[in-house]
Amino acid sequence: MGATPPPAEGVRLHWGDIPARVRAAVEQALGSRVVSAATQPGGFSPGVAARLQLADGRRVFLKAVAHTPNPDAPAMHRREAQMMAALPVSAPVPRLLHLYDEGEGGWVVLVYEEAAGRQPAQPWQPDELARVLDALVALGDSLTPSPLPVEVAGAASDQFSRALCGWRRLRDEQPSRLAQLDAWSLRHLEPLIELEAAAPAAVAGNTLLHLDIRADNVLLSPEQVWFVDWPHACVGAAWVDLIGFAPSVTMQGGPPP
């Protein structure tokens, strides 16, 4: 399997780092005060990700960000809330319980029902990987046709046309760097540009995709595989999530794609 892969972890804030006014508003919306909070290290959001124990015995999961240090993060949380509100009850995702949004420059907080599970073991274990692969197929079935129109969720084709264009950009925008390419890449530059140019049409479809499936966006319980963190969701071909997931499995100690 090779060396142990690095954890998929960023730098987290904690429940106590959220301003008192925001914490009070969340507790009011939930109808109970928070008695304990356990920060979750997985993932890369610069904000808060914590499991909260409420005084009335309930447990919830909270995600919260402000416009600093990452000004793009609040918009991503708002988009995730929009996606989650549209997902059918059949989808293996935690239910969104509350959205708190202070608007431009303020805090955005998402509160979910707690998905009682853990991230897959690292390096990947064959039985857990098989469960996730089966669940990915079922996820695609449950979100076909997409519960959101492509005009709302956006198209995978558009995202691929913006993101999968490195060879073309290298040729057209950074020609001085072409001399740094190895001989094989330089010799095949035009075919590589043609291949990536074909991707937008290839990924077109009518399934709502997660588009960011990795181990840190998956939770396992004995009965369920949960898929979390949906800000990148868009409409495309069902197989895209599976293909996008495969390289991360290898990176995190699993088998080759």
GROMACS .gro file of C-alpha atoms in nm:
model
  257
    1MET     CA    1   0.000   0.000   0.000
    2GLY     CA    2   0.299   0.235   0.042
    3ALA     CA    3   0.346   0.514   0.294
    4THR     CA    4   0.065   0.624   0.522
    5PRO     CA    5  -0.123   0.908   0.347
    6PRO     CA    6  -0.143   1.249   0.514
    7PRO     CA    7  -0.474   1.328   0.686
    8ALA     CA    8  -0.726   1.540   0.497
    9GLU     CA    9  -0.732   1.813   0.758
   10GLY     CA   10  -0.728   2.191   0.759
   11VAL     CA   11  -0.711   2.448   1.039
   12ARG     CA   12  -1.041   2.467   1.228
   13LEU     CA   13  -1.201   2.728   1.446
   14HIS     CA   14  -1.404   2.611   1.746
   15TRP     CA   15  -1.759   2.664   1.872
   16GLY     CA   16  -1.629   2.912   2.128
   17ASP     CA   17  -1.465   3.119   1.852
   18ILE     CA   18  -1.806   3.207   1.706
   19PRO     CA   19  -1.932   3.547   1.830
   20ALA     CA   20  -2.171   3.525   2.126
   21ARG     CA   21  -2.458   3.682   1.929
   22VAL     CA   22  -2.431   3.407   1.664
   23ARG     CA   23  -2.413   3.128   1.920
   24ALA     CA   24  -2.716   3.269   2.098
   25ALA     CA   25  -2.913   3.286   1.773
   26VAL     CA   26  -2.829   2.923   1.694
   27GLU     CA   27  -2.934   2.806   2.039
   28GLN     CA   28  -3.259   3.001   2.010
   29ALA     CA   29  -3.334   2.843   1.672
   30LEU     CA   30  -3.264   2.496   1.811
   31GLY     CA   31  -3.466   2.560   2.125
   32SER     CA   32  -3.188   2.435   2.352
   33ARG     CA   33  -2.847   2.552   2.470
   34VAL     CA   34  -2.521   2.386   2.372
   35VAL     CA   35  -2.358   2.202   2.664
   36SER     CA   36  -2.054   2.062   2.480
   37ALA     CA   37  -1.887   2.089   2.141
   38ALA     CA   38  -1.636   1.857   1.974
   39THR     CA   39  -1.444   2.010   1.684
   40GLN     CA   40  -1.410   1.779   1.383
   41PRO     CA   41  -1.064   1.793   1.222
   42GLY     CA   42  -1.143   1.640   0.881
   43GLY     CA   43  -1.182   1.859   0.573
   44PHE     CA   44  -1.034   2.189   0.468
   45SER     CA   45  -1.291   2.458   0.550
   46PRO     CA   46  -1.133   2.747   0.746
   47GLY     CA   47  -1.438   2.777   0.971
   48VAL     CA   48  -1.606   2.578   1.245
   49ALA     CA   49  -1.708   2.213   1.206
   50ALA     CA   50  -1.830   2.065   1.532
   51ARG     CA   51  -2.059   1.805   1.681
   52LEU     CA   52  -2.277   1.975   1.943
   53GLN     CA   53  -2.449   1.820   2.243
   54LEU     CA   54  -2.767   2.007   2.339
   55ALA     CA   55  -2.911   2.037   2.687
   56ASP     CA   56  -3.227   1.855   2.578
   57GLY     CA   57  -3.025   1.548   2.477
   58ARG     CA   58  -3.016   1.602   2.102
   59ARG     CA   59  -2.694   1.603   1.902
   60VAL     CA   60  -2.639   1.812   1.589
   61PHE     CA   61  -2.357   1.898   1.353
   62LEU     CA   62  -2.267   2.262   1.288
   63LYS     CA   63  -2.066   2.431   1.013
   64ALA     CA   64  -1.994   2.804   1.037
   65VAL     CA   65  -1.776   3.054   0.852
   66ALA     CA   66  -1.722   3.429   0.834
   67HIS     CA   67  -1.583   3.636   0.548
   68THR     CA   68  -1.236   3.612   0.704
   69PRO     CA   69  -0.997   3.441   0.653
   70ASN     CA   70  -1.157   3.308   0.335
   71PRO     CA   71  -1.397   3.552   0.167
   72ASP     CA   72  -1.528   3.277  -0.065
   73ALA     CA   73  -1.634   3.044   0.218
   74PRO     CA   74  -1.969   3.211   0.311
   75ALA     CA   75  -2.093   3.185  -0.049
   76MET     CA   76  -1.999   2.817  -0.052
   77HIS     CA   77  -2.198   2.757   0.268
   78ARG     CA   78  -2.499   2.940   0.123
   79ARG     CA   79  -2.478   2.730  -0.190
   80GLU     CA   80  -2.452   2.411   0.013
   81ALA     CA   81  -2.767   2.507   0.204
   82GLN     CA   82  -2.948   2.555  -0.127
   83MET     CA   83  -2.834   2.215  -0.251
   84MET     CA   84  -2.920   2.034   0.073
   85ALA     CA   85  -3.269   2.182   0.089
   86ALA     CA   86  -3.343   2.030  -0.252
   87LEU     CA   87  -3.214   1.678  -0.189
   88PRO     CA   88  -3.483   1.411  -0.157
   89VAL     CA   89  -3.533   1.217   0.167
   90SER     CA   90  -3.402   0.909  -0.013
   91ALA     CA   91  -3.057   1.066  -0.051
   92PRO     CA   92  -2.800   0.946   0.207
   93VAL     CA   93  -2.729   1.292   0.346
   94PRO     CA   94  -2.791   1.450   0.688
   95ARG     CA   95  -3.098   1.676   0.699
   96LEU     CA   96  -3.041   2.052   0.713
   97LEU     CA   97  -3.214   2.179   1.029
   98HIS     CA   98  -3.132   2.549   1.028
   99LEU     CA   99  -2.955   2.818   0.824
  100TYR     CA  100  -2.834   3.135   0.999
  101ASP     CA  101  -2.707   3.401   0.758
  102GLU     CA  102  -2.597   3.752   0.854
  103GLY     CA  103  -2.555   3.856   0.493
  104GLU     CA  104  -2.261   4.030   0.329
  105GLY     CA  105  -1.957   4.035   0.556
  106GLY     CA  106  -2.123   3.835   0.834
  107TRP     CA  107  -2.140   3.479   0.959
  108VAL     CA  108  -2.313   3.189   0.782
  109VAL     CA  109  -2.407   2.888   0.994
  110LEU     CA  110  -2.552   2.553   0.883
  111VAL     CA  111  -2.694   2.313   1.141
  112TYR     CA  112  -2.756   1.951   1.043
  113GLU     CA  113  -2.896   1.646   1.212
  114GLU     CA  114  -2.599   1.446   1.331
  115ALA     CA  115  -2.489   1.163   1.105
  116ALA     CA  116  -2.361   0.918   1.364
  117GLY     CA  117  -2.063   0.783   1.176
  118ARG     CA  118  -1.689   0.807   1.121
  119GLN     CA  119  -1.466   0.870   0.824
  120PRO     CA  120  -1.332   0.565   0.640
  121ALA     CA  121  -1.009   0.417   0.774
  122GLN     CA  122  -0.685   0.536   0.619
  123PRO     CA  123  -0.534   0.372   0.428
  124TRP     CA  124  -0.854   0.254   0.261
  125GLN     CA  125  -0.975  -0.091   0.365
  126PRO     CA  126  -1.128  -0.316   0.094
  127ASP     CA  127  -1.458  -0.374   0.274
  128GLU     CA  128  -1.517  -0.006   0.344
  129LEU     CA  129  -1.418   0.090  -0.010
  130ALA     CA  130  -1.667  -0.162  -0.149
  131ARG     CA  131  -1.943  -0.013   0.069
  132VAL     CA  132  -1.868   0.340  -0.054
  133LEU     CA  133  -1.855   0.235  -0.420
  134ASP     CA  134  -2.193   0.062  -0.390
  135ALA     CA  135  -2.333   0.368  -0.213
  136LEU     CA  136  -2.204   0.596  -0.490
  137VAL     CA  137  -2.398   0.395  -0.748
  138ALA     CA  138  -2.712   0.415  -0.532
  139LEU     CA  139  -2.656   0.789  -0.481
  140GLY     CA  140  -2.650   0.844  -0.856
  141ASP     CA  141  -2.972   0.647  -0.895
  142SER     CA  142  -3.148   0.847  -0.623
  143LEU     CA  143  -3.046   1.181  -0.776
  144THR     CA  144  -3.145   1.097  -1.134
  145PRO     CA  145  -3.314   1.300  -1.267
  146SER     CA  146  -3.167   1.589  -1.073
  147PRO     CA  147  -3.402   1.734  -0.809
  148LEU     CA  148  -3.267   2.077  -0.908
  149PRO     CA  149  -3.281   2.214  -1.262
  150VAL     CA  150  -2.948   2.272  -1.428
  151GLU     CA  151  -3.028   2.644  -1.438
  152VAL     CA  152  -3.014   2.645  -1.057
  153ALA     CA  153  -2.747   2.386  -0.978
  154GLY     CA  154  -2.522   2.461  -1.274
  155ALA     CA  155  -2.380   2.216  -1.526
  156ALA     CA  156  -2.080   1.990  -1.481
  157SER     CA  157  -1.992   2.076  -1.840
  158ASP     CA  158  -1.944   2.440  -1.744
  159GLN     CA  159  -1.726   2.350  -1.445
  160PHE     CA  160  -1.510   2.118  -1.655
  161SER     CA  161  -1.468   2.378  -1.929
  162ARG     CA  162  -1.335   2.624  -1.669
  163ALA     CA  163  -1.123   2.382  -1.465
  164LEU     CA  164  -1.001   2.117  -1.709
  165CYS     CA  165  -0.810   2.337  -1.950
  166GLY     CA  166  -0.453   2.336  -1.821
  167TRP     CA  167  -0.287   2.223  -2.143
  168ARG     CA  168  -0.469   2.486  -2.350
  169ARG     CA  169  -0.388   2.761  -2.101
  170LEU     CA  170  -0.026   2.655  -2.098
  171ARG     CA  171  -0.010   2.684  -2.476
  172ASP     CA  172  -0.211   3.006  -2.512
  173GLU     CA  173  -0.133   3.200  -2.194
  174GLN     CA  174   0.207   3.075  -2.077
  175PRO     CA  175   0.401   2.980  -2.390
  176SER     CA  176   0.730   3.066  -2.220
  177ARG     CA  177   0.679   2.765  -1.992
  178LEU     CA  178   0.650   2.517  -2.279
  179ALA     CA  179   1.026   2.473  -2.274
  180GLN     CA  180   0.992   2.325  -1.924
  181LEU     CA  181   0.777   2.036  -2.047
  182ASP     CA  182   0.919   1.689  -2.085
  183ALA     CA  183   0.965   1.564  -2.441
  184TRP     CA  184   0.657   1.337  -2.435
  185SER     CA  185   0.422   1.614  -2.316
  186LEU     CA  186   0.561   1.862  -2.565
  187ARG     CA  187   0.525   1.613  -2.848
  188HIS     CA  188   0.163   1.534  -2.751
  189LEU     CA  189   0.054   1.885  -2.651
  190GLU     CA  190  -0.210   1.923  -2.923
  191PRO     CA  191  -0.370   1.579  -2.864
  192LEU     CA  192  -0.380   1.656  -2.491
  193ILE     CA  193  -0.556   1.985  -2.562
  194GLU     CA  194  -0.807   1.802  -2.781
  195LEU     CA  195  -0.873   1.545  -2.507
  196GLU     CA  196  -0.943   1.803  -2.237
  197ALA     CA  197  -1.157   2.004  -2.480
  198ALA     CA  198  -1.381   1.697  -2.521
  199ALA     CA  199  -1.446   1.666  -2.148
  200PRO     CA  200  -1.732   1.920  -2.113
  201ALA     CA  201  -1.949   1.734  -2.365
  202ALA     CA  202  -1.852   1.397  -2.217
  203VAL     CA  203  -1.971   1.482  -1.864
  204ALA     CA  204  -2.313   1.615  -1.966
  205GLY     CA  205  -2.606   1.436  -1.804
  206ASN     CA  206  -2.912   1.470  -1.580
  207THR     CA  207  -2.782   1.354  -1.239
  208LEU     CA  208  -2.717   1.585  -0.946
  209LEU     CA  209  -2.348   1.526  -0.870
  210HIS     CA  210  -2.157   1.587  -0.549
  211LEU     CA  211  -1.837   1.657  -0.747
  212ASP     CA  212  -1.608   1.641  -0.444
  213ILE     CA  213  -1.620   1.284  -0.313
  214ARG     CA  214  -1.320   1.200  -0.096
  215ALA     CA  215  -1.276   1.009   0.229
  216ASP     CA  216  -1.319   1.328   0.434
  217ASN     CA  217  -1.661   1.386   0.274
  218VAL     CA  218  -1.785   1.035   0.361
  219LEU     CA  219  -1.912   0.904   0.694
  220LEU     CA  220  -1.969   0.537   0.773
  221SER     CA  221  -2.209   0.394   1.026
  222PRO     CA  222  -2.291   0.023   1.059
  223GLU     CA  223  -2.611   0.075   0.857
  224GLN     CA  224  -2.538   0.372   0.630
  225VAL     CA  225  -2.288   0.549   0.408
  226TRP     CA  226  -2.336   0.927   0.436
  227PHE     CA  227  -2.215   1.183   0.182
  228VAL     CA  228  -2.154   1.530   0.327
  229ASP     CA  229  -2.031   1.873   0.211
  230TRP     CA  230  -2.223   1.961  -0.107
  231PRO     CA  231  -2.120   2.315  -0.213
  232HIS     CA  232  -1.982   2.196  -0.547
  233ALA     CA  233  -2.296   2.007  -0.655
  234CYS     CA  234  -2.394   2.037  -1.021
  235VAL     CA  235  -2.580   1.844  -1.290
  236GLY     CA  236  -2.398   1.596  -1.511
  237ALA     CA  237  -2.337   1.230  -1.593
  238ALA     CA  238  -2.377   0.991  -1.298
  239TRP     CA  239  -2.037   0.826  -1.352
  240VAL     CA  240  -1.849   1.153  -1.294
  241ASP     CA  241  -1.853   1.122  -0.913
  242LEU     CA  242  -1.711   0.769  -0.933
  243ILE     CA  243  -1.431   0.867  -1.172
  244GLY     CA  244  -1.352   1.177  -0.968
  245PHE     CA  245  -1.337   0.973  -0.648
  246ALA     CA  246  -1.095   0.709  -0.780
  247PRO     CA  247  -0.766   0.907  -0.773
  248SER     CA  248  -0.825   1.015  -0.411
  249VAL     CA  249  -0.857   0.650  -0.312
  250THR     CA  250  -0.510   0.577  -0.449
  251MET     CA  251  -0.371   0.893  -0.286
  252GLN     CA  252  -0.513   0.776   0.048
  253GLY     CA  253  -0.361   0.430   0.043
  254GLY     CA  254  -0.615   0.238  -0.165
  255PRO     CA  255  -0.582   0.046  -0.492
  256PRO     CA  256  -0.510   0.210  -0.831
  257PRO     CA  257  -0.811   0.351  -1.019
   0.00000   0.00000   0.00000
